[in-house]
Amino acid sequence: MPGLQTKPPSRIQQENRRAILDAALDAFSTHGFRGTTLDQIAEKAGLSKPNLLYYFPSKEAIHTELLSGLLDTWLDPLRALDPAGDPKAELLRYVHRKLEMSREMPRESRLFANEVLQGAPHLGPLLGTGLKALVDEKTVVLRAWMDEGRIARLHPVHLIFSIWALTQHYADFDVQVRAVLGDEGTDPYPEASLFIDTLFTKLLSP
Amino acid sequence: MPGLQTKPPSRIQQENRRAILDAALDAFSTHGFRGTTLDQIAEKAGLSKPNLLYYFPSKEAIHTELLSGLLDTWLDPLRALDPAGDPKAELLRYVHRKLEMSREMPRESRLFANEVLQGAPHLGPLLGTGLKALVDEKTVVLRAWMDEGRIARLHPVHLIFSIWALTQHYADFDVQVRAVLGDEGTDPYPEASLFIDTLFTKLLSP
DNA sequence: CGTGATCCTGACCAATCGGTCAAAAGATAA
DNA sequence: TTATCTTTTGACCGATTGGTCAGGATCACG
């Protein structure tokens, strides 16, 4: 069907869409969907509200656009788990990549947390399909490794849960982490990395 | 100063205030503060909106009342950690009590998660004072146990973080947990309890 | 019973929300 | 320059929000 191709986005369109999505990520991740107003996003993006709605048809559209790419990005490290690699090394690499993502993409982590916390009203059934499928696939690998006695026998899904919980905790509960640790300026991640490494090394040893 | 004492709440006041707080806990924990409307709370509590505001001066007041008691309740299990008890037994008891709370008070867990996730705008400095003080106190106990070689040497604060993260995960990310595990009706907690027990048993062994 | 305090409600309000629209301003290419 | 397309805006809209208020219903108690 020739003639139906979409025009390539202009430089202005690229810049403004990026600015909007960035501002929206900031807002949605700290105030939630309903807690965020279009005016907030517009101001942070340096645009007027009607101009916002020139680039995106609605508030939901912005939120959806952010969420849609997120799940994939978020699961990339798990997807990279190599069945042919060394079990312990592969899992520890996964853990560290996940912790690194918490540190470098805390806004995305919180956006995701907000969504799941409220019952995943927008991500919805994607959890039961795409996410579950990936976990099921990797579960087979984990079970094989356990059968071969290369890592300790554990419930594979709960093992994955534990990785998610421990790593995302440092992004999602950042305020609490810093409040408890004191030492305002200090970066909690180095110690966290060490601790989590120890934890999973011990846990996975048969 | 006689004459200044507050009148005891009538039966109706007790019932309605309880109904309101219960309805509000439901709403706030699943939609967040801004995502919740007074009409939602009123309907769920079986009252009219003006009647709501007869018992509480504002939406914030309800939210504050819920949060104020929460932190204490939430930290009770940690407070109960007995320095004179057996280290491993004490810590495992703490872990299990915490997991039990996630199972039986998921709404409270999510309310707390929502608050911290958004930067603790209402709980505010209480994290840096009350919470930090308690953790610091228990940190001393943990360090002593480690010095005596009765549990493995770990960063005590991150150890506590790991307990929080792992147990609260099952309440806060309940939707995701159930989606990934499949088996709609099944209760994930028995397996979770087993897994977490194994994890901390291994982790704490010197 | 009656009477005062407690409890409850419909009607209303100002502010804010997401979103629309017509038209101006700016860019682009002939 | 002119004509066309893209980008931006101020003014505006209906719906919803948290909250008020005057007065009516109901209760406890002498």
Short mmCIF file of C-alpha atoms (C1' of nucleotides) in Angstrom, two decimals:
data_model
loop_
_atom_site.label_atom_id
_atom_site.label_comp_id
_atom_site.label_asym_id
_atom_site.label_seq_id
_atom_site.Cartn_x
_atom_site.Cartn_y
_atom_site.Cartn_z
CA MET A 1 0.00 0.00 0.00
CA PRO A 2 2.11 2.89 -1.22
CA GLY A 3 1.28 6.38 -0.04
CA LEU A 4 0.35 5.25 3.47
CA GLN A 5 3.82 5.55 4.88
CA THR A 6 4.14 7.93 7.84
CA LYS A 7 6.32 10.95 7.43
CA PRO A 8 9.60 10.85 9.31
CA PRO A 9 9.48 12.96 12.48
CA SER A 10 11.08 16.37 12.21
CA ARG A 11 13.88 17.49 14.50
CA ILE A 12 11.40 19.53 16.55
CA GLN A 13 9.08 16.58 16.90
CA GLN A 14 11.88 14.31 18.07
CA GLU A 15 13.11 16.81 20.65
CA ASN A 16 9.71 17.70 22.02
CA ARG A 17 8.46 14.15 22.25
CA ARG A 18 11.61 13.18 24.11
CA ALA A 19 11.28 16.15 26.46
CA ILE A 20 7.66 15.27 27.15
CA LEU A 21 8.37 11.61 27.84
CA ASP A 22 11.25 12.53 30.11
CA ALA A 23 9.17 15.02 32.07
CA ALA A 24 6.30 12.54 32.25
CA LEU A 25 8.59 9.79 33.53
CA ASP A 26 9.73 12.13 36.27
CA ALA A 27 6.19 13.00 37.25
CA PHE A 28 4.48 9.62 36.88
CA SER A 29 7.23 7.81 38.78
CA THR A 30 6.98 10.08 41.80
CA HIS A 31 3.29 11.00 41.88
CA GLY A 32 1.63 8.06 40.13
CA PHE A 33 -0.72 8.34 37.18
CA ARG A 34 -3.62 10.14 38.83
CA GLY A 35 -1.30 12.18 40.99
CA THR A 36 0.29 13.71 37.93
CA THR A 37 -1.29 16.63 36.05
CA LEU A 38 -0.77 17.59 32.44
CA ASP A 39 0.30 21.05 33.55
CA GLN A 40 3.09 19.53 35.66
CA ILE A 41 4.39 17.58 32.70
CA ALA A 42 4.02 20.55 30.38
CA GLU A 43 5.92 22.87 32.68
CA LYS A 44 8.75 20.41 33.26
CA ALA A 45 8.98 19.83 29.52
CA GLY A 46 8.98 23.56 28.81
CA LEU A 47 5.79 23.47 26.74
CA SER A 48 2.25 24.71 27.05
CA LYS A 49 -0.50 22.25 27.86
CA PRO A 50 -2.22 22.50 24.46
CA ASN A 51 1.15 22.00 22.85
CA LEU A 52 1.60 18.82 24.90
CA LEU A 53 -1.64 17.54 23.47
CA TYR A 54 -0.41 18.37 19.99
CA TYR A 55 2.23 15.67 20.37
CA PHE A 56 0.23 13.17 22.41
CA PRO A 57 -3.52 12.67 22.13
CA SER A 58 -4.05 12.25 25.88
CA LYS A 59 -2.49 11.83 29.27
CA GLU A 60 -3.08 8.11 29.06
CA ALA A 61 -1.26 7.96 25.74
CA ILE A 62 1.88 9.36 27.35
CA HIS A 63 1.62 6.93 30.22
CA THR A 64 1.02 4.00 27.91
CA GLU A 65 3.97 4.93 25.71
CA LEU A 66 6.20 4.96 28.76
CA LEU A 67 4.94 1.65 30.07
CA SER A 68 4.90 -0.15 26.77
CA GLY A 69 8.63 -0.10 26.25
CA LEU A 70 9.40 -0.50 29.92
CA LEU A 71 8.56 -4.15 30.51
CA ASP A 72 10.86 -5.24 27.70
CA THR A 73 13.74 -3.10 28.87
CA TRP A 74 13.13 -4.26 32.37
CA LEU A 75 13.32 -7.94 31.50
CA ASP A 76 16.32 -7.71 29.20
CA PRO A 77 18.78 -8.88 31.87
CA LEU A 78 16.68 -11.96 32.59
CA ARG A 79 16.37 -12.64 28.87
CA ALA A 80 20.16 -12.56 28.68
CA LEU A 81 20.50 -15.44 31.14
CA ASP A 82 22.52 -17.94 29.12
CA PRO A 83 21.61 -21.62 29.56
CA ALA A 84 25.04 -22.54 28.21
CA GLY A 85 26.95 -20.39 30.66
CA ASP A 86 28.20 -21.17 34.14
CA PRO A 87 25.14 -21.26 36.41
CA LYS A 88 26.49 -19.32 39.36
CA ALA A 89 28.27 -16.78 37.17
CA GLU A 90 25.19 -16.30 35.02
CA LEU A 91 22.92 -15.74 37.99
CA LEU A 92 25.32 -13.40 39.73
CA ARG A 93 25.72 -11.46 36.52
CA TYR A 94 21.94 -11.20 36.33
CA VAL A 95 21.72 -9.99 39.91
CA HIS A 96 24.35 -7.34 39.36
CA ARG A 97 22.87 -6.15 36.09
CA LYS A 98 19.52 -5.84 37.81
CA LEU A 99 21.00 -3.86 40.69
CA GLU A 100 22.78 -1.64 38.20
CA MET A 101 19.49 -0.94 36.49
CA SER A 102 17.96 0.06 39.82
CA ARG A 103 20.77 2.50 40.30
CA GLU A 104 20.72 3.96 36.83
CA MET A 105 17.03 3.82 36.05
CA PRO A 106 15.32 4.47 39.37
CA ARG A 107 12.51 6.41 37.74
CA GLU A 108 11.63 3.50 35.50
CA SER A 109 11.77 1.17 38.49
CA ARG A 110 9.39 3.35 40.45
CA LEU A 111 7.05 3.76 37.50
CA PHE A 112 6.85 -0.01 37.25
CA ALA A 113 6.42 -0.36 41.01
CA ASN A 114 3.61 2.17 41.02
CA GLU A 115 1.86 0.28 38.26
CA VAL A 116 2.14 -3.16 39.86
CA LEU A 117 1.35 -1.81 43.31
CA GLN A 118 -1.99 -0.54 42.05
CA GLY A 119 -2.87 -3.85 40.51
CA ALA A 120 -1.30 -3.31 37.08
CA PRO A 121 -4.40 -1.60 35.63
CA HIS A 122 -2.54 -0.60 32.46
CA LEU A 123 0.08 -3.34 32.12
CA GLY A 124 -2.77 -5.68 32.80
CA PRO A 125 -2.68 -9.17 31.32
CA LEU A 126 0.80 -8.66 29.90
CA LEU A 127 2.10 -9.95 33.22
CA GLY A 128 0.26 -13.22 32.84
CA THR A 129 1.40 -13.70 29.25
CA GLY A 130 4.71 -12.17 28.23
CA LEU A 131 6.25 -11.98 31.68
CA LYS A 132 5.06 -15.40 32.76
CA ALA A 133 6.30 -16.94 29.51
CA LEU A 134 9.79 -15.60 30.00
CA VAL A 135 9.94 -16.69 33.61
CA ASP A 136 8.64 -20.13 32.68
CA GLU A 137 11.33 -20.43 30.04
CA LYS A 138 14.09 -19.49 32.46
CA THR A 139 12.60 -21.69 35.14
CA VAL A 140 13.35 -24.69 32.95
CA VAL A 141 16.98 -23.62 32.74
CA LEU A 142 17.22 -23.13 36.48
CA ARG A 143 15.67 -26.50 37.18
CA ALA A 144 18.15 -28.16 34.84
CA TRP A 145 21.04 -26.54 36.65
CA MET A 146 19.62 -27.76 39.95
CA ASP A 147 19.16 -31.27 38.60
CA GLU A 148 22.80 -31.27 37.56
CA GLY A 149 23.72 -30.22 41.06
CA ARG A 150 25.43 -27.07 39.84
CA ILE A 151 23.36 -24.77 42.06
CA ALA A 152 21.36 -25.44 45.19
CA ARG A 153 17.86 -26.84 44.80
CA LEU A 154 15.41 -24.01 45.39
CA HIS A 155 12.01 -22.98 44.14
CA PRO A 156 13.12 -21.38 40.85
CA VAL A 157 10.33 -18.80 40.62
CA HIS A 158 10.79 -17.63 44.18
CA LEU A 159 14.49 -17.42 43.45
CA ILE A 160 13.71 -14.98 40.67
CA PHE A 161 11.30 -13.10 42.95
CA SER A 162 14.07 -12.73 45.49
CA ILE A 163 16.35 -11.19 42.88
CA TRP A 164 13.67 -8.74 41.82
CA ALA A 165 12.72 -7.83 45.37
CA LEU A 166 16.26 -7.29 46.61
CA THR A 167 17.48 -5.25 43.67
CA GLN A 168 14.41 -3.10 43.10
CA HIS A 169 14.21 -2.32 46.78
CA TYR A 170 17.13 0.07 46.45
CA ALA A 171 15.40 2.09 43.74
CA ASP A 172 11.82 1.97 44.98
CA PHE A 173 12.54 2.54 48.67
CA ASP A 174 15.48 4.82 48.11
CA VAL A 175 14.20 7.42 50.58
CA GLN A 176 13.92 4.83 53.32
CA VAL A 177 17.29 3.31 52.51
CA ARG A 178 19.03 6.65 52.73
CA ALA A 179 17.12 7.68 55.84
CA VAL A 180 18.11 4.54 57.70
CA LEU A 181 21.71 4.52 56.55
CA GLY A 182 22.14 8.18 57.43
CA ASP A 183 25.27 9.74 55.92
CA GLU A 184 23.19 11.81 53.53
CA GLY A 185 25.61 12.01 50.69
CA THR A 186 26.85 8.44 50.75
CA ASP A 187 26.00 6.11 47.89
CA PRO A 188 24.35 2.97 49.31
CA TYR A 189 24.96 0.90 46.20
CA PRO A 190 28.54 -0.31 46.72
CA GLU A 191 27.66 -1.90 50.04
CA ALA A 192 24.38 -3.16 48.63
CA SER A 193 26.23 -4.80 45.77
CA LEU A 194 28.60 -6.50 48.15
CA PHE A 195 25.82 -7.70 50.41
CA ILE A 196 23.67 -9.04 47.61
CA ASP A 197 26.65 -10.79 46.08
CA THR A 198 27.34 -12.54 49.36
CA LEU A 199 23.70 -13.42 49.78
CA PHE A 200 23.28 -15.10 46.42
CA THR A 201 26.68 -16.76 46.52
CA LYS A 202 25.67 -18.44 49.76
CA LEU A 203 22.17 -19.17 48.62
CA LEU A 204 23.19 -20.82 45.38
CA SER A 205 25.92 -23.00 46.86
CA PRO A 206 24.61 -26.56 46.95
CA MET B 1 -6.87 21.55 84.14
CA PRO B 2 -10.26 20.01 84.81
CA GLY B 3 -13.04 20.48 82.30
CA LEU B 4 -10.73 20.13 79.32
CA GLN B 5 -11.10 16.40 78.96
CA THR B 6 -12.51 15.15 75.65
CA LYS B 7 -15.79 13.35 75.72
CA PRO B 8 -15.60 9.61 75.13
CA PRO B 9 -16.63 8.66 71.59
CA SER B 10 -20.14 7.31 71.26
CA ARG B 11 -20.89 3.92 69.77
CA ILE B 12 -21.88 5.54 66.49
CA GLN B 13 -18.69 7.55 66.38
CA GLN B 14 -16.58 4.47 66.99
CA GLU B 15 -18.32 2.46 64.30
CA ASN B 16 -18.30 5.18 61.67
CA ARG B 17 -14.73 6.23 62.25
CA ARG B 18 -13.66 2.62 61.97
CA ALA B 19 -15.69 2.15 58.79
CA ILE B 20 -14.19 5.28 57.28
CA LEU B 21 -10.62 4.32 58.12
CA ASP B 22 -11.18 0.83 56.75
CA ALA B 23 -12.65 2.13 53.52
CA ALA B 24 -9.88 4.70 53.24
CA LEU B 25 -7.22 2.06 53.78
CA ASP B 26 -8.73 0.08 50.95
CA ALA B 27 -8.76 3.06 48.63
CA PHE B 28 -5.47 4.72 49.53
CA SER B 29 -3.54 1.45 49.36
CA THR B 30 -4.72 0.65 45.86
CA HIS B 31 -5.08 4.10 44.27
CA GLY B 32 -2.63 6.22 46.25
CA PHE B 33 -3.48 9.46 47.99
CA ARG B 34 -4.29 11.62 45.00
CA GLY B 35 -5.84 8.72 43.16
CA THR B 36 -8.46 8.33 45.86
CA THR B 37 -11.58 10.51 46.01
CA LEU B 38 -13.64 11.31 49.05
CA ASP B 39 -16.70 9.94 47.26
CA GLN B 40 -14.98 6.59 46.82
CA ILE B 41 -14.23 6.40 50.52
CA ALA B 42 -17.69 7.60 51.45
CA GLU B 43 -19.42 5.03 49.27
CA LYS B 44 -17.29 2.16 50.50
CA ALA B 45 -17.91 3.24 54.08
CA GLY B 46 -21.66 3.56 53.47
CA LEU B 47 -21.78 7.26 54.28
CA SER B 48 -22.40 10.49 52.44
CA LYS B 49 -19.48 12.74 51.64
CA PRO B 50 -20.54 15.54 54.01
CA ASN B 51 -20.99 12.95 56.70
CA LEU B 52 -17.43 11.78 56.08
CA LEU B 53 -16.25 15.30 56.72
CA TYR B 54 -18.25 15.38 59.91
CA TYR B 55 -15.92 12.75 61.34
CA PHE B 56 -12.69 13.88 59.72
CA PRO B 57 -11.83 17.48 58.91
CA SER B 58 -10.21 16.66 55.57
CA LYS B 59 -8.96 13.97 53.21
CA GLU B 60 -5.44 14.54 54.47
CA ALA B 61 -6.57 14.00 58.05
CA ILE B 62 -7.80 10.52 57.19
CA HIS B 63 -4.60 9.70 55.40
CA THR B 64 -2.48 11.03 58.23
CA GLU B 65 -4.44 9.07 60.82
CA LEU B 66 -3.84 5.89 58.84
CA LEU B 67 -0.14 6.53 58.40
CA SER B 68 0.53 7.70 61.94
CA GLY B 69 -0.25 4.39 63.56
CA LEU B 70 1.16 2.35 60.72
CA LEU B 71 4.89 2.83 61.20
CA ASP B 72 4.69 1.63 64.80
CA THR B 73 2.65 -1.45 63.93
CA TRP B 74 4.94 -2.14 61.05
CA LEU B 75 8.06 -2.11 63.16
CA ASP B 76 6.70 -4.13 66.07
CA PRO B 77 8.28 -7.38 64.88
CA LEU B 78 11.69 -5.74 64.65
CA ARG B 79 11.20 -4.19 68.06
CA ALA B 80 10.51 -7.68 69.39
CA LEU B 81 13.95 -8.92 68.35
CA ASP B 82 15.36 -10.19 71.62
CA PRO B 83 19.08 -9.59 72.23
CA ALA B 84 19.03 -12.36 74.83
CA GLY B 85 17.49 -14.94 72.52
CA ASP B 86 19.15 -17.35 70.10
CA PRO B 87 20.40 -15.26 67.17
CA LYS B 88 19.30 -17.47 64.30
CA ALA B 89 16.00 -18.33 65.92
CA GLU B 90 15.31 -14.68 66.70
CA LEU B 91 16.06 -13.57 63.14
CA LEU B 92 14.06 -16.35 61.56
CA ARG B 93 11.17 -15.56 63.85
CA TYR B 94 11.41 -11.95 62.74
CA VAL B 95 11.44 -12.95 59.08
CA HIS B 96 8.40 -15.15 59.49
CA ARG B 97 6.47 -12.61 61.50
CA LYS B 98 7.21 -10.06 58.80
CA LEU B 99 6.05 -12.38 56.05
CA GLU B 100 2.94 -13.14 58.05
CA MET B 101 2.21 -9.44 58.26
CA SER B 102 2.54 -9.12 54.50
CA ARG B 103 -0.01 -11.86 54.12
CA GLU B 104 -2.46 -10.60 56.69
CA MET B 105 -2.04 -6.85 56.25
CA PRO B 106 -1.36 -6.38 52.55
CA ARG B 107 -3.29 -3.13 52.45
CA GLU B 108 -1.14 -1.60 55.15
CA SER B 109 1.97 -2.81 53.34
CA ARG B 110 0.87 -1.21 50.10
CA LEU B 111 -0.11 2.01 51.83
CA PHE B 112 3.36 2.20 53.29
CA ALA B 113 4.95 1.28 49.96
CA ASN B 114 2.97 3.98 48.18
CA GLU B 115 4.12 6.54 50.71
CA VAL B 116 7.80 5.64 50.56
CA LEU B 117 7.74 5.22 46.80
CA GLN B 118 6.61 8.81 46.43
CA GLY B 119 9.37 10.09 48.64
CA ALA B 120 7.56 9.83 51.98
CA PRO B 121 5.95 13.27 51.70
CA HIS B 122 3.75 12.67 54.75
CA LEU B 123 5.84 10.26 56.81
CA GLY B 124 8.66 12.63 56.13
CA PRO B 125 11.44 12.95 58.67
CA LEU B 126 10.01 10.18 60.84
CA LEU B 127 12.08 7.77 58.78
CA GLY B 128 15.30 9.55 59.68
CA THR B 129 14.45 9.71 63.38
CA GLY B 130 12.20 6.99 64.76
CA LEU B 131 12.91 4.36 62.15
CA LYS B 132 16.63 5.01 62.01
CA ALA B 133 16.88 4.94 65.80
CA LEU B 134 15.26 1.52 66.00
CA VAL B 135 17.41 0.11 63.24
CA ASP B 136 20.53 1.55 64.84
CA GLU B 137 19.58 -0.07 68.12
CA LYS B 138 19.08 -3.47 66.54
CA THR B 139 22.20 -3.06 64.46
CA VAL B 140 24.21 -3.10 67.66
CA VAL B 141 22.62 -6.39 68.63
CA LEU B 142 23.31 -7.90 65.22
CA ARG B 143 26.92 -6.78 65.28
CA ALA B 144 27.38 -8.33 68.71
CA TRP B 145 26.00 -11.63 67.45
CA MET B 146 28.40 -11.47 64.53
CA ASP B 147 31.33 -10.67 66.81
CA GLU B 148 30.47 -13.71 68.86
CA GLY B 149 30.47 -15.76 65.69
CA ARG B 150 26.87 -16.86 66.22
CA ILE B 151 25.73 -15.64 62.82
CA ALA B 152 27.64 -14.85 59.65
CA ARG B 153 29.32 -11.48 59.38
CA LEU B 154 27.20 -9.30 57.09
CA HIS B 155 26.33 -5.65 56.77
CA PRO B 156 23.63 -5.51 59.47
CA VAL B 157 21.55 -2.75 57.90
CA HIS B 158 21.50 -4.37 54.49
CA LEU B 159 20.55 -7.59 56.22
CA ILE B 160 17.50 -5.82 57.59
CA PHE B 161 16.80 -4.31 54.18
CA SER B 162 16.85 -7.77 52.66
CA ILE B 163 14.27 -8.96 55.17
CA TRP B 164 12.02 -6.02 54.41
CA ALA B 165 12.43 -6.34 50.67
CA LEU B 166 11.79 -10.06 50.50
CA THR B 167 8.77 -10.15 52.77
CA GLN B 168 7.02 -7.01 51.58
CA HIS B 169 7.48 -8.07 47.97
CA TYR B 170 4.72 -10.64 48.37
CA ALA B 171 2.22 -8.02 49.51
CA ASP B 172 3.25 -5.09 47.34
CA PHE B 173 3.77 -7.02 44.11
CA ASP B 174 1.02 -9.53 44.76
CA VAL B 175 -0.45 -9.11 41.26
CA GLN B 176 2.88 -9.86 39.64
CA VAL B 177 3.58 -12.78 41.95
CA ARG B 178 0.25 -14.41 41.15
CA ALA B 179 0.53 -13.66 37.43
CA VAL B 180 3.93 -15.32 37.19
CA LEU B 181 3.07 -18.29 39.36
CA GLY B 182 -0.16 -18.90 37.45
CA ASP B 183 -2.54 -21.28 39.25
CA GLU B 184 -4.97 -18.47 39.97
CA GLY B 185 -6.39 -19.72 43.20
CA THR B 186 -3.18 -21.00 44.77
CA ASP B 187 -1.75 -19.29 47.81
CA PRO B 188 1.86 -18.32 47.14
CA TYR B 189 2.75 -17.86 50.77
CA PRO B 190 3.52 -21.44 51.89
CA GLU B 191 6.19 -21.81 49.21
CA ALA B 192 7.40 -18.28 49.86
CA SER B 193 7.76 -19.06 53.53
CA LEU B 194 9.78 -22.16 52.74
CA PHE B 195 12.02 -20.36 50.30
CA ILE B 196 12.69 -17.41 52.56
CA ASP B 197 13.42 -19.71 55.47
CA THR B 198 16.01 -21.55 53.39
CA LEU B 199 17.49 -18.30 52.17
CA PHE B 200 18.06 -16.79 55.58
CA THR B 201 19.16 -20.06 57.15
CA LYS B 202 21.91 -20.30 54.56
CA LEU B 203 22.74 -16.62 54.71
CA LEU B 204 23.10 -16.50 58.47
CA SER B 205 25.21 -19.64 58.80
CA PRO B 206 28.77 -18.55 59.54
"C1'" DC C 1 -42.71 12.84 77.05
"C1'" DG C 2 -39.59 16.73 75.53
"C1'" DT C 3 -35.33 18.89 74.83
"C1'" DG C 4 -30.77 19.51 73.75
"C1'" DA C 5 -26.89 17.35 71.65
"C1'" DT C 6 -25.47 14.45 68.18
"C1'" DC C 7 -25.74 12.82 63.57
"C1'" DC C 8 -26.87 13.31 58.75
"C1'" DT C 9 -28.09 15.39 54.17
"C1'" DG C 10 -29.03 18.11 49.68
"C1'" DA C 11 -27.62 21.91 47.61
"C1'" DC C 12 -23.97 24.46 46.63
"C1'" DC C 13 -19.08 26.50 45.79
"C1'" DA C 14 -14.43 27.64 44.05
"C1'" DA C 15 -10.61 25.33 42.19
"C1'" DT C 16 -8.59 22.15 39.31
"C1'" DC C 17 -8.76 18.62 36.06
"C1'" DG C 18 -8.15 16.69 31.05
"C1'" DG C 19 -9.10 18.21 26.80
"C1'" DT C 20 -10.86 21.35 22.59
"C1'" DC C 21 -10.57 24.93 19.16
"C1'" DA C 22 -9.81 28.72 16.21
"C1'" DA C 23 -6.43 31.35 14.98
"C1'" DA C 24 -1.72 33.25 15.31
"C1'" DA C 25 3.20 32.44 14.68
"C1'" DG C 26 6.96 30.15 12.64
"C1'" DA C 27 9.23 27.26 9.41
"C1'" DT C 28 9.87 25.65 4.56
"C1'" DA C 29 10.23 25.45 -0.18
"C1'" DA C 30 8.64 27.49 -4.78
"C1'" DT D 1 7.69 37.11 -1.92
"C1'" DT D 2 4.24 34.04 -1.55
"C1'" DA D 3 1.86 29.93 -0.47
"C1'" DT D 4 1.73 25.87 2.33
"C1'" DC D 5 2.64 23.13 6.09
"C1'" DT D 6 4.03 22.68 10.90
"C1'" DT D 7 4.10 24.34 15.51
"C1'" DT D 8 2.31 27.13 19.31
"C1'" DT D 9 -0.95 29.61 21.97
"C1'" DG D 10 -4.89 31.96 24.78
"C1'" DA D 11 -9.35 31.40 25.69
"C1'" DC D 12 -12.55 28.31 26.81
"C1'" DC D 13 -15.43 23.95 28.25
"C1'" DG D 14 -17.73 20.34 30.91
"C1'" DA D 15 -16.62 17.20 34.54
"C1'" DT D 16 -14.74 16.22 38.85
"C1'" DT D 17 -12.53 17.49 42.91
"C1'" DG D 18 -12.23 18.67 48.13
"C1'" DG D 19 -14.85 21.11 51.05
"C1'" DT D 20 -18.91 24.27 53.15
"C1'" DC D 21 -23.31 25.27 55.13
"C1'" DA D 22 -27.98 25.66 56.76
"C1'" DG D 23 -31.16 22.96 58.25
"C1'" DG D 24 -33.47 18.45 58.98
"C1'" DA D 25 -33.49 13.75 61.24
"C1'" DT D 26 -32.31 10.99 65.08
"C1'" DC D 27 -30.64 9.90 69.38
"C1'" DA D 28 -29.71 9.90 74.56
"C1'" DC D 29 -31.37 11.28 78.65
"C1'" DG D 30 -33.91 13.96 82.34
#
